[in-house]
Amino acid sequence: RNVLEADTVAWVLFKNGDLTHAREVMRRALRQRTPLAEFHYHAGMMAAATDDRSTAQRELGQALSLNPKFDPLQAPIAVQKLRQIGGRAPTSSSSPRSFAAPSSPPD
């Protein structure tokens, strides 16, 4: 199964209340190690919904580390959920993949 398809199927299952099957499909998608923030956001939200705090913290943190602005609606939800479950959102300066513009050279 295509990793994008697996992520979509997992998210649809999650949104329809089938948390167990959703997490199973998501785990298979994550094994492909596709570095997309959305995948980790989905995995983190699923983990949070099943009270798996450590996995939720890890996955939401990974999503925000990969791209702190991965989605204008979901990124703020990830930050809020991470704080709610006791995690800390990575700062853009500590993020290994922040997409800040390079500073200009001195005159």
PDB file of C-alpha atoms in Angstrom:
ATOM      1  CA  ARG A   1       0.000   0.000   0.000  1.00  0.00           C
ATOM      2  CA  ASN A   2       1.213   3.506  -0.847  1.00  0.00           C
ATOM      3  CA  VAL A   3       2.335   5.428   2.251  1.00  0.00           C
ATOM      4  CA  LEU A   4       0.155   8.447   1.405  1.00  0.00           C
ATOM      5  CA  GLU A   5      -2.836   6.183   0.963  1.00  0.00           C
ATOM      6  CA  ALA A   6      -2.106   4.436   4.267  1.00  0.00           C
ATOM      7  CA  ASP A   7      -1.926   7.785   6.078  1.00  0.00           C
ATOM      8  CA  THR A   8      -5.225   8.870   4.530  1.00  0.00           C
ATOM      9  CA  VAL A   9      -6.927   5.585   5.416  1.00  0.00           C
ATOM     10  CA  ALA A  10      -5.613   5.817   8.987  1.00  0.00           C
ATOM     11  CA  TRP A  11      -6.860   9.409   9.371  1.00  0.00           C
ATOM     12  CA  VAL A  12     -10.310   8.522   7.996  1.00  0.00           C
ATOM     13  CA  LEU A  13     -10.529   5.535  10.366  1.00  0.00           C
ATOM     14  CA  PHE A  14      -9.515   7.812  13.248  1.00  0.00           C
ATOM     15  CA  LYS A  15     -12.074  10.468  12.345  1.00  0.00           C
ATOM     16  CA  ASN A  16     -14.734   7.747  12.179  1.00  0.00           C
ATOM     17  CA  GLY A  17     -13.876   6.468  15.659  1.00  0.00           C
ATOM     18  CA  ASP A  18     -11.963   3.279  14.794  1.00  0.00           C
ATOM     19  CA  LEU A  19      -8.912   4.174  16.880  1.00  0.00           C
ATOM     20  CA  THR A  20      -7.422   0.694  17.132  1.00  0.00           C
ATOM     21  CA  HIS A  21      -7.437   0.050  13.393  1.00  0.00           C
ATOM     22  CA  ALA A  22      -6.364   3.635  12.654  1.00  0.00           C
ATOM     23  CA  ARG A  23      -3.261   3.316  14.839  1.00  0.00           C
ATOM     24  CA  GLU A  24      -2.399  -0.047  13.307  1.00  0.00           C
ATOM     25  CA  VAL A  25      -2.549   1.375   9.769  1.00  0.00           C
ATOM     26  CA  MET A  26      -0.628   4.487  10.878  1.00  0.00           C
ATOM     27  CA  ARG A  27       2.150   2.382  12.420  1.00  0.00           C
ATOM     28  CA  ARG A  28       2.608   0.640   9.074  1.00  0.00           C
ATOM     29  CA  ALA A  29       2.725   4.001   7.274  1.00  0.00           C
ATOM     30  CA  LEU A  30       5.332   5.357   9.701  1.00  0.00           C
ATOM     31  CA  ARG A  31       7.591   2.348   9.113  1.00  0.00           C
ATOM     32  CA  GLN A  32       8.299   3.821   5.680  1.00  0.00           C
ATOM     33  CA  ARG A  33      10.042   6.728   7.461  1.00  0.00           C
ATOM     34  CA  THR A  34       8.544   9.334   5.160  1.00  0.00           C
ATOM     35  CA  PRO A  35       9.565  12.680   6.693  1.00  0.00           C
ATOM     36  CA  LEU A  36       6.221  14.460   6.429  1.00  0.00           C
ATOM     37  CA  ALA A  37       4.992  16.497   9.377  1.00  0.00           C
ATOM     38  CA  GLU A  38       1.384  15.599   8.593  1.00  0.00           C
ATOM     39  CA  PHE A  39       2.082  11.884   9.132  1.00  0.00           C
ATOM     40  CA  HIS A  40       3.552  12.545  12.566  1.00  0.00           C
ATOM     41  CA  TYR A  41       0.727  14.938  13.430  1.00  0.00           C
ATOM     42  CA  HIS A  42      -1.823  12.257  12.568  1.00  0.00           C
ATOM     43  CA  ALA A  43       0.069   9.624  14.579  1.00  0.00           C
ATOM     44  CA  GLY A  44       0.354  12.016  17.522  1.00  0.00           C
ATOM     45  CA  MET A  45      -3.315  12.908  17.544  1.00  0.00           C
ATOM     46  CA  MET A  46      -4.253   9.222  17.380  1.00  0.00           C
ATOM     47  CA  ALA A  47      -1.914   8.431  20.267  1.00  0.00           C
ATOM     48  CA  ALA A  48      -3.315  11.316  22.315  1.00  0.00           C
ATOM     49  CA  ALA A  49      -6.858  10.067  21.714  1.00  0.00           C
ATOM     50  CA  THR A  50      -5.894   6.695  23.201  1.00  0.00           C
ATOM     51  CA  ASP A  51      -4.044   8.258  26.171  1.00  0.00           C
ATOM     52  CA  ASP A  52      -0.633   7.132  24.904  1.00  0.00           C
ATOM     53  CA  ARG A  53       1.031  10.317  26.097  1.00  0.00           C
ATOM     54  CA  SER A  54       4.645   9.386  25.410  1.00  0.00           C
ATOM     55  CA  THR A  55       3.921   8.426  21.798  1.00  0.00           C
ATOM     56  CA  ALA A  56       1.726  11.498  21.351  1.00  0.00           C
ATOM     57  CA  GLN A  57       4.478  13.763  22.679  1.00  0.00           C
ATOM     58  CA  ARG A  58       7.096  12.142  20.457  1.00  0.00           C
ATOM     59  CA  GLU A  59       4.993  12.225  17.273  1.00  0.00           C
ATOM     60  CA  LEU A  60       3.606  15.745  17.730  1.00  0.00           C
ATOM     61  CA  GLY A  61       7.091  16.983  18.601  1.00  0.00           C
ATOM     62  CA  GLN A  62       8.446  15.301  15.469  1.00  0.00           C
ATOM     63  CA  ALA A  63       5.745  16.911  13.324  1.00  0.00           C
ATOM     64  CA  LEU A  64       6.631  20.356  14.630  1.00  0.00           C
ATOM     65  CA  SER A  65      10.369  19.691  14.329  1.00  0.00           C
ATOM     66  CA  LEU A  66      10.006  18.692  10.701  1.00  0.00           C
ATOM     67  CA  ASN A  67       7.982  21.785   9.861  1.00  0.00           C
ATOM     68  CA  PRO A  68       6.528  24.047  12.576  1.00  0.00           C
ATOM     69  CA  LYS A  69       4.126  25.572  10.028  1.00  0.00           C
ATOM     70  CA  PHE A  70       3.138  22.369   8.215  1.00  0.00           C
ATOM     71  CA  ASP A  71      -0.533  23.379   8.085  1.00  0.00           C
ATOM     72  CA  PRO A  72      -2.188  26.689   9.051  1.00  0.00           C
ATOM     73  CA  LEU A  73      -4.949  24.883  10.980  1.00  0.00           C
ATOM     74  CA  GLN A  74      -3.311  21.712  12.240  1.00  0.00           C
ATOM     75  CA  ALA A  75       0.080  23.075  13.360  1.00  0.00           C
ATOM     76  CA  PRO A  76      -1.480  25.274  16.091  1.00  0.00           C
ATOM     77  CA  ILE A  77      -3.614  22.297  17.175  1.00  0.00           C
ATOM     78  CA  ALA A  78      -0.431  20.213  17.447  1.00  0.00           C
ATOM     79  CA  VAL A  79       1.192  22.864  19.662  1.00  0.00           C
ATOM     80  CA  GLN A  80      -1.923  23.121  21.836  1.00  0.00           C
ATOM     81  CA  LYS A  81      -2.287  19.336  22.187  1.00  0.00           C
ATOM     82  CA  LEU A  82       1.407  18.931  22.974  1.00  0.00           C
ATOM     83  CA  ARG A  83       1.152  21.485  25.779  1.00  0.00           C
ATOM     84  CA  GLN A  84      -2.069  19.891  27.026  1.00  0.00           C
ATOM     85  CA  ILE A  85      -0.394  16.491  27.423  1.00  0.00           C
ATOM     86  CA  GLY A  86       2.694  17.907  29.089  1.00  0.00           C
ATOM     87  CA  GLY A  87       5.053  18.138  26.148  1.00  0.00           C
ATOM     88  CA  ARG A  88       6.948  21.125  24.854  1.00  0.00           C
ATOM     89  CA  ALA A  89       6.722  22.383  21.320  1.00  0.00           C
ATOM     90  CA  PRO A  90      10.136  22.768  19.710  1.00  0.00           C
ATOM     91  CA  THR A  91      11.162  26.344  19.089  1.00  0.00           C
ATOM     92  CA  SER A  92      12.000  27.293  15.547  1.00  0.00           C
ATOM     93  CA  SER A  93      15.577  28.081  16.580  1.00  0.00           C
ATOM     94  CA  SER A  94      16.053  24.543  17.945  1.00  0.00           C
ATOM     95  CA  SER A  95      14.234  22.868  15.108  1.00  0.00           C
ATOM     96  CA  PRO A  96      16.566  20.968  12.815  1.00  0.00           C
ATOM     97  CA  ARG A  97      14.300  21.624   9.855  1.00  0.00           C
ATOM     98  CA  SER A  98      13.040  25.125  10.405  1.00  0.00           C
ATOM     99  CA  PHE A  99      12.614  26.989   7.177  1.00  0.00           C
ATOM    100  CA  ALA A 100      13.795  30.421   8.242  1.00  0.00           C
ATOM    101  CA  ALA A 101      15.248  32.697   5.611  1.00  0.00           C
ATOM    102  CA  PRO A 102      19.033  32.970   5.756  1.00  0.00           C
ATOM    103  CA  SER A 103      20.355  36.119   7.345  1.00  0.00           C
ATOM    104  CA  SER A 104      21.933  38.658   5.057  1.00  0.00           C
ATOM    105  CA  PRO A 105      25.710  39.121   5.205  1.00  0.00           C
ATOM    106  CA  PRO A 106      27.047  42.177   7.052  1.00  0.00           C
ATOM    107  CA  ASP A 107      27.872  45.296   5.020  1.00  0.00           C
TER     108      ASP A 107
END
